[in-house]
Amino acid sequence: MKPRNGDYPVRMFIRHKAILRLQDAAAWVDIGTPIDEILFKDITETLFNADTNPELYRSYASREQAAEVEDQVVSEIVQTYRHIQSQISNPIVQRLNALI
């Protein structure tokens, strides 16, 4: 049975799942550092852009299909956040940040 309006991925739920996954990873590695809220916001705003992820703005026939898209975007947020955080200690990045 096809829903009348379809199911859409829920961006608030995506943010929540990404934060939970990042917190779990931080506890597992025993980093003990809180999530950089400004960085997280910048990443999610970029990845929630309709040009970057148009699939977030499409209707899906089932909640399961929408959840698959949510999971893909969560993974993308987490990977992007981890990559950026891993580059913070890079001496070149530190010098560039000092120039700013």
Coordinates of C-alpha atoms in Angstrom, one line a residue:
M1 CA 0.0 0.0 0.0
K2 CA 1.5 3.3 -1.1
P3 CA 1.2 6.2 1.4
R4 CA -0.7 9.3 0.2
N5 CA 2.0 11.8 0.8
G6 CA 5.0 9.5 0.9
D7 CA 7.7 9.4 3.5
Y8 CA 10.6 11.9 3.6
P9 CA 13.9 11.5 5.4
V10 CA 13.8 13.5 8.7
R11 CA 16.8 15.9 9.0
M12 CA 16.3 16.3 12.8
F13 CA 16.5 12.5 13.2
I14 CA 19.6 12.4 11.0
R15 CA 21.4 15.0 13.2
H16 CA 20.5 13.1 16.3
K17 CA 21.7 9.7 14.9
A18 CA 25.0 11.3 13.8
I19 CA 25.6 12.9 17.2
L20 CA 25.0 9.5 18.9
R21 CA 27.3 7.8 16.5
L22 CA 30.0 10.4 17.1
Q23 CA 29.6 10.2 20.9
D24 CA 29.8 6.4 20.7
A25 CA 33.0 6.6 18.7
A26 CA 34.5 9.1 21.1
A27 CA 33.7 6.9 24.1
W28 CA 35.1 3.8 22.3
V29 CA 38.4 5.6 21.5
D30 CA 38.3 7.3 24.9
I31 CA 38.9 10.7 23.4
G32 CA 36.9 12.5 26.0
T33 CA 36.5 15.6 23.9
P34 CA 33.0 17.0 23.3
I35 CA 31.6 17.3 19.8
D36 CA 32.5 20.6 18.1
E37 CA 29.0 22.0 17.7
I38 CA 30.0 24.7 15.2
L39 CA 31.8 22.2 13.0
F40 CA 28.9 19.8 13.3
K41 CA 26.4 22.5 12.3
D42 CA 28.5 23.6 9.3
I43 CA 28.7 20.0 8.1
T44 CA 25.0 19.3 8.5
E45 CA 24.0 22.6 6.8
T46 CA 26.3 21.7 3.9
L47 CA 25.1 18.1 3.6
F48 CA 21.4 19.1 4.0
N49 CA 21.6 21.4 1.1
A50 CA 19.3 20.4 -1.7
D51 CA 22.1 20.6 -4.3
T52 CA 24.4 18.4 -2.2
N53 CA 21.9 15.7 -1.2
P54 CA 18.7 16.1 -3.3
E55 CA 17.6 12.6 -2.1
L56 CA 16.7 14.3 1.2
Y57 CA 14.0 16.2 -0.5
R58 CA 12.3 13.3 -2.4
S59 CA 9.3 11.4 -1.3
Y60 CA 9.8 7.6 -0.8
A61 CA 7.2 4.9 -1.0
S62 CA 8.0 3.5 2.4
R63 CA 9.5 4.5 5.7
E64 CA 12.2 1.9 5.2
Q65 CA 13.4 3.6 2.0
A66 CA 13.5 7.0 3.7
A67 CA 15.4 5.4 6.6
E68 CA 18.0 4.1 4.2
V69 CA 18.6 7.6 2.9
E70 CA 18.8 8.8 6.5
D71 CA 21.5 6.2 7.3
Q72 CA 23.5 7.1 4.3
V73 CA 23.5 10.8 5.2
V74 CA 24.4 10.0 8.9
S75 CA 27.4 8.0 7.6
E76 CA 28.4 10.9 5.4
I77 CA 28.2 13.4 8.3
V78 CA 30.2 11.1 10.6
Q79 CA 32.9 10.4 8.0
T80 CA 33.2 14.1 7.2
Y81 CA 33.4 15.2 10.8
R82 CA 36.0 12.5 11.6
H83 CA 38.1 13.5 8.6
I84 CA 38.1 17.2 9.5
Q85 CA 38.8 16.5 13.2
S86 CA 41.7 14.2 12.1
Q87 CA 43.2 17.1 10.1
I88 CA 43.2 19.6 13.0
S89 CA 46.6 18.4 14.3
N90 CA 48.1 18.6 10.8
P91 CA 50.9 21.3 11.0
I92 CA 49.9 22.8 7.7
V93 CA 46.3 23.1 8.8
Q94 CA 47.5 24.7 12.1
R95 CA 49.6 27.3 10.2
L96 CA 46.7 28.1 7.9
N97 CA 44.4 28.5 10.9
A98 CA 47.0 30.8 12.5
L99 CA 46.9 33.0 9.4
I100 CA 43.2 33.4 9.6

